[in-house]
């Protein structure tokens, strides 16, 4: 009953005219960004952060806007997967396997409708899970001390750096780069400048928002500039999405099973929506593929991964809000927003600022309804957006980035830093190194160092305190399991390269 009271207060916050307008705008823009191949939710949220700062939105309203962009991107990613066989983002990759064959068979409206409903089921399931499980996780997290938090940060780096990347060594290297960047600035204990090279501009370190916009938005512009992306897509025109009740009913079981699997994978730090989509599709194929129809346009092959990736997206908010540890790359960007607004995610957030947390959760329920309404009758508009060449779109992205970053500090030095991070992101992406661990290292590095110092101060310099509790030992055990799993999957992928190449070719075709 207490949770229902908090949720009622959250709806009172979310149902203000300003927040309703921001939620609608975020859902609409997020769906467009998600539908455009290559951008995805991480870039979408990073691009809109400067807008939130330039509008000087309150913390709760800014979080509602960007969370709705996040959910909208997850909904929109399926559109280009079905219409073009090009995933709007990585989690939508599995939707290509049956969505595009359905479009080729003249069933694009059915595929879009089923995927939209599955996205709704998955996202609502995850939001309900957020209501039920985040407060429970908070009660457990209150027992954490400095040593336990240090172990939690180690687990966060090991999971998001080792599981999400194709090459664990490269992604762990990226996490190390982020940790190194986090040490720039004034030492919090001694007051001595570190790695500032005599520049007083670096005394406060690197602003996380500036780094994120550079690593994602500017590097994306550089990638497209190199490739000369442009031209029209030739997508099949669709006026609206519709499906027969028989097709929807056939996929309901897949939606429910995919939602459960996706939510669990989303709660695991570092697993994310891609794993949720993959697990949901794979297990549904084994469970339901009696007639060997998967991969040939089976509606259940569209419903399961879409429910899985949207449920995982919502599940990733659970550890971010309850523990201050992002469950995915996009929640790492949202974490940066909260920190920039002087809000500390974690167990005390639910006690100290419940209006922000429960207002966000209530807004997510609203966003799912808005997105279902937008994605069925207005899908024709979103499919036409696929015809916009990227060379015409990216100048607006770059303009928003520069204006937004300048509005934060009114410093041209920050613009140079943003461009520098953009070049770094471009180089890392050319080397096939994920930039998400860099963001994570930059965000959590300072707090990780602080927790380590506090733990050692308590013990008088004895490092045994780091493994002195059952919670710490349990977290290190989970970390070891995830690292071993990452090494195992990477080794198996090297030993069996042909199936992976064939899968990529299937998606490309």
Coordinates of C-alpha atoms in Angstrom, one line a residue, residues 246-499:
X246 CA -5.5 -14.0 -34.4
X247 CA -1.9 -12.9 -35.2
X248 CA -1.7 -10.8 -32.0
X249 CA -3.1 -13.7 -29.9
X250 CA -0.6 -16.1 -31.4
X251 CA 2.2 -13.9 -30.2
X252 CA 0.9 -13.1 -26.7
X253 CA 2.8 -16.0 -25.2
X254 CA 6.0 -14.9 -26.9
X255 CA 5.5 -11.3 -25.6
X256 CA 5.0 -12.4 -22.0
X257 CA 8.0 -14.9 -22.0
X258 CA 10.2 -12.4 -23.8
X259 CA 9.2 -9.6 -21.3
X260 CA 10.2 -11.8 -18.3
X261 CA 13.6 -12.8 -19.8
X262 CA 14.3 -9.3 -21.0
X263 CA 13.6 -7.7 -17.6
X264 CA 16.0 -10.2 -15.8
X265 CA 18.8 -9.5 -18.3
X266 CA 18.2 -5.7 -18.0
X267 CA 18.6 -5.8 -14.2
X268 CA 22.0 -7.5 -14.6
X269 CA 24.6 -4.7 -14.9
X270 CA 26.2 -4.7 -18.3
X271 CA 23.9 -7.2 -19.9
X272 CA 21.5 -4.7 -21.5
X273 CA 18.8 -4.8 -24.1
X274 CA 20.9 -6.7 -26.7
X275 CA 21.2 -9.7 -24.5
X276 CA 17.5 -9.5 -23.6
X277 CA 16.5 -9.5 -27.3
X278 CA 18.9 -12.3 -28.1
X279 CA 17.8 -14.6 -25.2
X280 CA 14.1 -13.9 -25.9
X281 CA 14.4 -14.8 -29.6
X282 CA 16.6 -17.8 -29.1
X283 CA 14.5 -19.4 -26.4
X284 CA 11.2 -18.6 -28.2
X285 CA 12.6 -20.3 -31.3
X286 CA 13.4 -23.4 -29.4
X287 CA 10.1 -23.4 -27.6
X288 CA 7.8 -22.6 -30.5
X289 CA 9.5 -23.5 -33.7
X290 CA 7.7 -26.8 -34.3
X291 CA 6.9 -25.9 -37.9
X292 CA 10.3 -24.5 -38.7
X293 CA 8.8 -21.1 -39.5
X294 CA 11.2 -18.9 -37.5
X295 CA 13.5 -16.8 -39.8
X296 CA 10.8 -17.0 -42.6
X297 CA 8.4 -14.4 -41.3
X298 CA 6.9 -15.9 -38.1
X299 CA 5.1 -13.2 -36.0
X300 CA 6.4 -14.7 -32.8
X301 CA 9.9 -14.1 -34.1
X302 CA 9.0 -10.4 -34.1
X303 CA 7.1 -10.3 -30.8
X304 CA 9.7 -12.1 -28.6
X305 CA 12.8 -10.0 -29.3
X306 CA 10.8 -6.7 -29.2
X307 CA 9.3 -7.5 -25.9
X308 CA 12.7 -8.7 -24.7
X309 CA 14.7 -5.6 -25.6
X310 CA 12.1 -3.1 -24.3
X311 CA 11.8 -5.0 -21.0
X312 CA 15.5 -5.0 -20.7
X313 CA 15.6 -1.3 -21.3
X314 CA 13.3 -0.7 -18.4
X315 CA 15.1 -3.3 -16.2
X316 CA 18.4 -1.4 -16.7
X317 CA 16.9 1.5 -14.7
X318 CA 16.6 -0.7 -11.6
X319 CA 20.3 -0.8 -10.7
X320 CA 20.8 2.7 -11.9
X321 CA 18.2 4.2 -9.5
X322 CA 18.6 1.8 -6.6
X323 CA 22.4 1.3 -6.6
X324 CA 23.8 4.1 -8.8
X325 CA 25.3 1.5 -11.1
X326 CA 24.1 1.7 -14.8
X327 CA 22.6 -1.4 -16.3
X328 CA 23.3 -0.3 -19.9
X329 CA 25.1 2.3 -22.0
X330 CA 22.0 4.5 -22.1
X331 CA 21.5 4.4 -18.3
X332 CA 25.1 5.4 -18.0
X333 CA 24.3 8.6 -19.9
X334 CA 21.2 9.1 -17.7
X335 CA 23.4 8.6 -14.6
X336 CA 25.7 11.4 -15.9
X337 CA 22.7 13.6 -16.2
X338 CA 21.7 13.0 -12.6
X339 CA 25.2 13.6 -11.3
X340 CA 25.5 16.8 -13.3
X341 CA 22.2 17.9 -11.6
X342 CA 23.7 17.2 -8.2
X343 CA 21.5 14.2 -7.7
X344 CA 23.2 11.1 -6.3
X345 CA 21.5 7.9 -7.5
X346 CA 21.5 5.1 -5.0
X347 CA 19.6 3.9 -1.9
X348 CA 19.1 7.3 -0.4
X349 CA 17.6 8.7 -3.6
X350 CA 14.3 7.0 -2.8
X351 CA 14.3 8.5 0.7
X352 CA 15.7 12.0 0.0
X353 CA 14.1 12.8 -3.3
X354 CA 11.1 10.5 -3.8
X355 CA 9.3 13.0 -6.0
X356 CA 12.0 12.6 -8.7
X357 CA 12.0 8.8 -8.6
X358 CA 8.3 8.2 -8.5
X359 CA 7.6 11.0 -10.9
X360 CA 9.9 9.3 -13.4
X361 CA 8.2 5.9 -12.8
X362 CA 4.7 7.4 -13.3
X363 CA 6.0 9.2 -16.5
X364 CA 7.2 5.9 -17.9
X365 CA 3.7 4.4 -17.5
X366 CA 2.4 7.4 -19.4
X367 CA 5.1 7.2 -22.0
X368 CA 4.2 3.6 -22.8
X369 CA 0.6 4.6 -23.6
X370 CA 1.8 7.6 -25.7
X371 CA 4.2 5.4 -27.6
X372 CA 1.6 2.8 -28.4
X373 CA -0.7 5.5 -29.7
X374 CA 2.0 7.0 -31.7
X375 CA 3.4 3.8 -33.1
X376 CA 0.2 2.4 -34.6
X377 CA -1.6 5.2 -36.5
X378 CA 1.5 7.4 -37.1
X379 CA 3.9 4.7 -38.2
X380 CA 3.6 6.0 -41.8
X381 CA 5.2 9.3 -40.7
X382 CA 8.1 7.4 -39.1
X383 CA 8.7 5.2 -42.1
X384 CA 8.9 8.4 -44.3
X385 CA 11.5 9.7 -42.0
X386 CA 13.7 6.8 -43.1
X387 CA 14.0 8.6 -46.5
X388 CA 15.9 11.6 -44.9
X389 CA 19.6 11.3 -45.9
X390 CA 21.9 11.4 -43.0
X391 CA 24.0 14.2 -44.5
X392 CA 20.9 16.4 -44.1
X393 CA 20.2 15.3 -40.5
X394 CA 23.7 15.4 -38.9
X395 CA 24.2 19.2 -39.3
X396 CA 21.3 19.7 -36.9
X397 CA 22.7 17.2 -34.5
X398 CA 26.1 19.0 -34.5
X399 CA 24.4 22.4 -34.1
X400 CA 22.4 21.2 -31.1
X401 CA 25.5 19.8 -29.6
X402 CA 27.5 23.0 -29.9
X403 CA 24.7 25.3 -28.7
X404 CA 23.8 23.0 -25.8
X405 CA 27.3 22.6 -24.5
X406 CA 28.0 26.3 -24.8
X407 CA 24.9 27.0 -22.8
X408 CA 26.1 24.9 -19.9
X409 CA 29.3 26.9 -19.1
X410 CA 29.6 29.6 -21.8
X411 CA 33.2 28.5 -22.3
X412 CA 34.8 28.0 -25.7
X413 CA 37.3 25.7 -24.0
X414 CA 34.5 23.2 -23.3
X415 CA 33.7 23.2 -27.0
X416 CA 37.3 22.3 -27.8
X417 CA 37.1 19.5 -25.1
X418 CA 33.9 18.2 -26.8
X419 CA 35.6 18.1 -30.2
X420 CA 38.6 16.4 -28.6
X421 CA 36.3 13.7 -27.1
X422 CA 34.6 13.4 -30.5
X423 CA 38.0 12.6 -32.1
X424 CA 38.8 10.1 -29.3
X425 CA 35.4 8.5 -29.9
X426 CA 36.0 8.3 -33.6
X427 CA 39.4 6.7 -33.1
X428 CA 38.0 4.2 -30.6
X429 CA 35.2 3.3 -32.9
X430 CA 37.5 2.8 -35.9
X431 CA 39.5 0.4 -33.7
X432 CA 36.2 -1.4 -32.8
X433 CA 36.4 -0.3 -29.1
X434 CA 33.2 0.6 -27.4
X435 CA 33.0 4.1 -25.9
X436 CA 30.4 3.1 -23.3
X437 CA 33.0 1.8 -20.8
X438 CA 34.9 5.1 -21.3
X439 CA 31.8 6.9 -20.1
X440 CA 31.4 4.5 -17.2
X441 CA 35.0 5.0 -16.1
X442 CA 34.6 8.8 -16.3
X443 CA 31.4 8.7 -14.3
X444 CA 32.2 6.2 -11.6
X445 CA 36.0 6.6 -11.4
X446 CA 36.0 9.5 -8.9
X447 CA 33.5 7.8 -6.6
X448 CA 35.3 4.5 -6.8
X449 CA 38.5 6.1 -5.8
X450 CA 36.8 7.9 -2.9
X451 CA 35.2 4.6 -1.6
X452 CA 38.6 2.8 -1.8
X453 CA 40.3 5.6 0.2
X454 CA 37.5 5.7 2.8
X455 CA 37.7 1.9 3.2
X456 CA 41.4 1.9 3.7
X457 CA 41.2 4.8 6.1
X458 CA 38.7 2.9 8.2
X459 CA 41.0 -0.2 8.3
X460 CA 44.2 1.8 8.8
X461 CA 45.6 0.9 5.4
X462 CA 44.7 -2.9 5.7
X463 CA 43.5 -4.1 2.3
X464 CA 41.8 -7.1 3.9
X465 CA 38.8 -4.8 4.6
X466 CA 37.9 -5.0 0.8
X467 CA 37.0 -8.7 1.3
X468 CA 35.9 -8.5 4.9
X469 CA 32.2 -9.0 4.4
X470 CA 29.9 -11.5 2.8
X471 CA 28.5 -8.9 0.5
X472 CA 31.9 -8.0 -0.9
X473 CA 32.9 -11.6 -1.3
X474 CA 29.6 -12.3 -3.1
X475 CA 30.1 -9.3 -5.5
X476 CA 33.6 -10.4 -6.3
X477 CA 32.3 -13.9 -7.0
X478 CA 29.7 -12.5 -9.4
X479 CA 32.5 -10.4 -11.0
X480 CA 34.6 -13.4 -11.5
X481 CA 31.7 -15.3 -13.0
X482 CA 31.0 -12.6 -15.5
X483 CA 34.7 -12.2 -16.5
X484 CA 35.0 -16.0 -17.0
X485 CA 31.8 -16.0 -19.1
X486 CA 33.1 -13.1 -21.2
X487 CA 36.4 -14.9 -21.9
X488 CA 34.5 -18.2 -22.6
X489 CA 32.1 -16.6 -25.2
X490 CA 35.0 -14.7 -26.8
X491 CA 37.1 -17.8 -27.1
X492 CA 34.1 -19.8 -28.5
X493 CA 33.4 -17.1 -31.0
X494 CA 37.0 -17.3 -32.3
X495 CA 36.9 -21.1 -32.5
X496 CA 33.6 -21.0 -34.4
X497 CA 33.8 -17.9 -36.7
X498 CA 31.6 -19.3 -39.6
X499 CA 28.2 -19.3 -37.9

